[in-house]
CSV table of C-alpha atoms in Angstrom, one decimal:
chain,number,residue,atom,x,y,z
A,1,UNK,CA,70.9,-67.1,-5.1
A,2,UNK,CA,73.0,-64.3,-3.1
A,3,UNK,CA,73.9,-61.3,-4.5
A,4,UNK,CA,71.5,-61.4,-7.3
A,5,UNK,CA,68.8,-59.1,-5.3
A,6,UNK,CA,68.7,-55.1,-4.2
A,7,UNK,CA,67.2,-52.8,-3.0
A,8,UNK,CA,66.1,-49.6,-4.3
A,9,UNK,CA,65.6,-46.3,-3.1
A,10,UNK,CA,64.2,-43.1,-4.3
A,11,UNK,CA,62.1,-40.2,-2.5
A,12,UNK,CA,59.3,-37.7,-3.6
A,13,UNK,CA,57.2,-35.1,-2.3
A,14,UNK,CA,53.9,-35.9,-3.4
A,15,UNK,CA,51.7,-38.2,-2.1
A,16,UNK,CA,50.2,-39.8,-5.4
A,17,UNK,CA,53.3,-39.3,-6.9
A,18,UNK,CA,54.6,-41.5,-5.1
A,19,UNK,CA,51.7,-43.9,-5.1
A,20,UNK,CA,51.9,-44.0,-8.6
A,21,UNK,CA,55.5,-44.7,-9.1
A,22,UNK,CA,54.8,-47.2,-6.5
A,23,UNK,CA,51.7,-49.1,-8.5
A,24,UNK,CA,53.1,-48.8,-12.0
A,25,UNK,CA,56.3,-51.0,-10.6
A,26,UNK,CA,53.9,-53.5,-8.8
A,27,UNK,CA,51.6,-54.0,-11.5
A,28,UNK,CA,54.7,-54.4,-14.1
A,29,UNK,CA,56.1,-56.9,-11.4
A,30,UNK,CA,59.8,-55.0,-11.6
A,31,UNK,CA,59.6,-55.1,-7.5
A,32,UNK,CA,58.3,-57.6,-5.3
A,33,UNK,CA,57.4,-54.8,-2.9
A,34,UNK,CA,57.2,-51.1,-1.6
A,35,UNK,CA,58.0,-50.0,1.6
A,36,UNK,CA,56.4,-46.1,1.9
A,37,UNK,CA,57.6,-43.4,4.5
A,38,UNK,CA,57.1,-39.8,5.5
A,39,UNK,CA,60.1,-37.9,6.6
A,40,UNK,CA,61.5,-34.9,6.6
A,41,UNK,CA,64.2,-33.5,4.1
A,42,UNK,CA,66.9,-30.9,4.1
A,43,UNK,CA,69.1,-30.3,1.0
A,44,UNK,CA,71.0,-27.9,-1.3
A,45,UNK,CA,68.8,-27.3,-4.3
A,46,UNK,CA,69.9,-24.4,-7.2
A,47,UNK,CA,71.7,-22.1,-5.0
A,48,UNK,CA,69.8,-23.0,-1.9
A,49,UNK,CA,68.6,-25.1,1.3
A,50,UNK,CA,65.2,-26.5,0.6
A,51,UNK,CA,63.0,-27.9,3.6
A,52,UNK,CA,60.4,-30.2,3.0
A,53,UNK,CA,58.6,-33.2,3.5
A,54,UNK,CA,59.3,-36.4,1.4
A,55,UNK,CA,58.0,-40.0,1.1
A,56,UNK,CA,60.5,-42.7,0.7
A,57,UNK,CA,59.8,-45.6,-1.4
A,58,UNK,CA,61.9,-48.5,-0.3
A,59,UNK,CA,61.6,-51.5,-3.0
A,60,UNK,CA,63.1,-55.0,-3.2
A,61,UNK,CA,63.6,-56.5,-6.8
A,62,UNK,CA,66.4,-58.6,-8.7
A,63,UNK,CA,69.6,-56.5,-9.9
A,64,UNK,CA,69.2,-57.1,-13.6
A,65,UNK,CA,65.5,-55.0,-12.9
A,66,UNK,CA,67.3,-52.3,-11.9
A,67,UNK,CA,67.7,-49.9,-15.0
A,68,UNK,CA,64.0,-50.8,-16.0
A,69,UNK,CA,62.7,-49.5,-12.7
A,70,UNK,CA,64.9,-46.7,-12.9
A,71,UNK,CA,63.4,-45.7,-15.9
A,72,UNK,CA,60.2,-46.1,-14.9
A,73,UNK,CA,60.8,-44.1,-12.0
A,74,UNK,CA,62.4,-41.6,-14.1
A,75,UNK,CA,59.3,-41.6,-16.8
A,76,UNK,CA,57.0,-40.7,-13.6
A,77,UNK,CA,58.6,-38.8,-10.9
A,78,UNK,CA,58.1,-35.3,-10.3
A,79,UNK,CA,61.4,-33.9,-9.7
A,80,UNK,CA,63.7,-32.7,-12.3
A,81,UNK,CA,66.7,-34.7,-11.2
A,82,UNK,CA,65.1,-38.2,-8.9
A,83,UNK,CA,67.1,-39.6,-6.5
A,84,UNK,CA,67.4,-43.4,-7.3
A,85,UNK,CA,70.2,-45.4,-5.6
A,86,UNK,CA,70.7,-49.3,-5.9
A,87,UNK,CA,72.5,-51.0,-2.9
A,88,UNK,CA,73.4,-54.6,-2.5
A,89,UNK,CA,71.4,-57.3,-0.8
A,90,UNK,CA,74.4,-59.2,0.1
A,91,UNK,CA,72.3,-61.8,2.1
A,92,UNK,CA,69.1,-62.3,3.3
A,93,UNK,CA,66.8,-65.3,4.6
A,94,UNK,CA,66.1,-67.7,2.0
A,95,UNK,CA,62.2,-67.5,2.4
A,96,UNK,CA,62.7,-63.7,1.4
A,97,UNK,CA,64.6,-63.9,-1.3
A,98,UNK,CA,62.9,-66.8,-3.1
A,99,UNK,CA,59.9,-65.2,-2.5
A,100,UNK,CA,61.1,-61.9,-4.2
A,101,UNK,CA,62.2,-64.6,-7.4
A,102,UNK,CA,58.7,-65.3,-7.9
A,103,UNK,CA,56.8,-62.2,-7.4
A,104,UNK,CA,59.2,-60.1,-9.9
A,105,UNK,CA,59.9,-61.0,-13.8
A,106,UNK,CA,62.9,-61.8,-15.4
Protein backbone atom coordinates (compact mmCIF):
# COMPACT_ATOMS: atom_id res chain seq x y z
CA UNK A 1 0.00 0.00 0.00
CA UNK A 2 3.08 2.56 0.24
CA UNK A 3 4.02 4.61 -2.39
CA UNK A 4 0.73 4.38 -4.23
CA UNK A 5 -0.65 7.86 -2.61
CA UNK A 6 0.37 11.82 -3.04
CA UNK A 7 -0.12 14.71 -2.39
CA UNK A 8 -1.03 17.62 -4.53
CA UNK A 9 -0.46 21.07 -4.50
CA UNK A 10 -1.63 24.05 -6.42
CA UNK A 11 -2.41 27.90 -5.27
CA UNK A 12 -4.90 30.63 -6.51
CA UNK A 13 -5.94 33.92 -5.74
CA UNK A 14 -9.52 33.91 -5.51
CA UNK A 15 -11.50 32.77 -2.98
CA UNK A 16 -14.29 30.79 -4.86
CA UNK A 17 -11.82 29.91 -7.23
CA UNK A 18 -10.43 28.05 -5.15
CA UNK A 19 -13.52 26.70 -3.47
CA UNK A 20 -14.56 25.49 -6.63
CA UNK A 21 -11.60 23.71 -7.74
CA UNK A 22 -11.74 22.37 -4.33
CA UNK A 23 -15.61 20.99 -4.63
CA UNK A 24 -15.49 19.82 -8.20
CA UNK A 25 -12.54 17.31 -7.03
CA UNK A 26 -14.52 16.23 -3.89
CA UNK A 27 -17.68 15.69 -5.43
CA UNK A 28 -15.80 13.61 -8.45
CA UNK A 29 -14.01 11.74 -5.53
CA UNK A 30 -10.33 12.39 -7.36
CA UNK A 31 -9.12 13.47 -3.60
CA UNK A 32 -9.96 12.27 -0.38
CA UNK A 33 -9.48 15.72 0.97
CA UNK A 34 -8.59 19.55 0.86
CA UNK A 35 -6.50 21.25 3.02
CA UNK A 36 -7.18 25.42 2.31
CA UNK A 37 -4.65 28.30 3.31
CA UNK A 38 -4.19 31.97 3.05
CA UNK A 39 -0.71 33.17 2.46
CA UNK A 40 1.15 35.51 1.00
CA UNK A 41 3.02 35.28 -2.39
CA UNK A 42 5.99 36.86 -4.14
CA UNK A 43 7.06 35.82 -7.66
CA UNK A 44 8.45 36.82 -11.13
CA UNK A 45 5.46 37.17 -13.45
CA UNK A 46 5.97 38.66 -17.41
CA UNK A 47 8.86 40.86 -16.70
CA UNK A 48 7.98 41.52 -13.09
CA UNK A 49 7.63 40.86 -9.21
CA UNK A 50 3.96 40.37 -8.37
CA UNK A 51 2.73 40.56 -4.58
CA UNK A 52 -0.27 39.02 -3.63
CA UNK A 53 -2.29 37.04 -1.59
CA UNK A 54 -2.98 33.29 -2.45
CA UNK A 55 -4.91 30.29 -1.06
CA UNK A 56 -3.23 27.00 -1.08
CA UNK A 57 -5.12 23.92 -1.70
CA UNK A 58 -3.36 20.95 -0.18
CA UNK A 59 -5.13 17.50 -1.43
CA UNK A 60 -4.44 13.86 -0.75
CA UNK A 61 -5.43 11.25 -3.56
CA UNK A 62 -3.94 8.04 -5.22
CA UNK A 63 -1.02 8.63 -7.87
CA UNK A 64 -2.73 7.17 -10.86
CA UNK A 65 -5.51 10.32 -9.97
CA UNK A 66 -3.01 12.54 -10.58
CA UNK A 67 -3.30 13.76 -14.36
CA UNK A 68 -7.26 13.70 -13.87
CA UNK A 69 -7.08 16.16 -11.12
CA UNK A 70 -4.56 18.04 -12.90
CA UNK A 71 -6.80 18.53 -15.60
CA UNK A 72 -9.49 19.34 -13.67
CA UNK A 73 -7.59 21.85 -12.01
CA UNK A 74 -6.41 23.10 -15.15
CA UNK A 75 -10.16 23.22 -16.82
CA UNK A 76 -11.00 25.63 -13.67
CA UNK A 77 -8.33 27.64 -12.39
CA UNK A 78 -7.97 31.16 -13.01
CA UNK A 79 -4.39 31.69 -13.85
CA UNK A 80 -3.00 31.35 -17.25
CA UNK A 81 -0.23 28.99 -16.28
CA UNK A 82 -1.51 26.91 -12.48
CA UNK A 83 0.98 25.80 -10.39
CA UNK A 84 0.24 21.98 -9.82
CA UNK A 85 3.02 19.83 -8.29
CA UNK A 86 2.65 16.11 -7.28
CA UNK A 87 5.13 14.88 -4.40
CA UNK A 88 5.38 11.48 -2.93
CA UNK A 89 3.67 10.04 0.08
CA UNK A 90 6.41 7.72 0.80
CA UNK A 91 4.72 6.52 4.07
CA UNK A 92 2.13 7.39 6.18
CA UNK A 93 -0.10 5.65 9.02
CA UNK A 94 -2.16 2.92 7.78
CA UNK A 95 -5.52 4.40 9.14
CA UNK A 96 -4.77 7.38 6.69
CA UNK A 97 -3.99 5.89 3.88
CA UNK A 98 -6.63 3.19 3.71
CA UNK A 99 -8.93 5.70 4.46
CA UNK A 100 -7.83 7.91 1.48
CA UNK A 101 -8.41 4.14 -0.63
CA UNK A 102 -11.86 4.34 0.07
CA UNK A 103 -12.92 7.87 -0.20
CA UNK A 104 -11.23 8.35 -3.77
CA UNK A 105 -12.07 6.23 -7.09
CA UNK A 106 -10.05 4.13 -9.03
Amino acid sequence: MKNKYCIITTSCNDKENARQITERLLENRLVSYVQESKRFSSYWWKEKIVREEEYVLTMGTKKILFEEVKKEIQSLHNYEVPAIVMYDIIDGNSDILKWMEEETRT
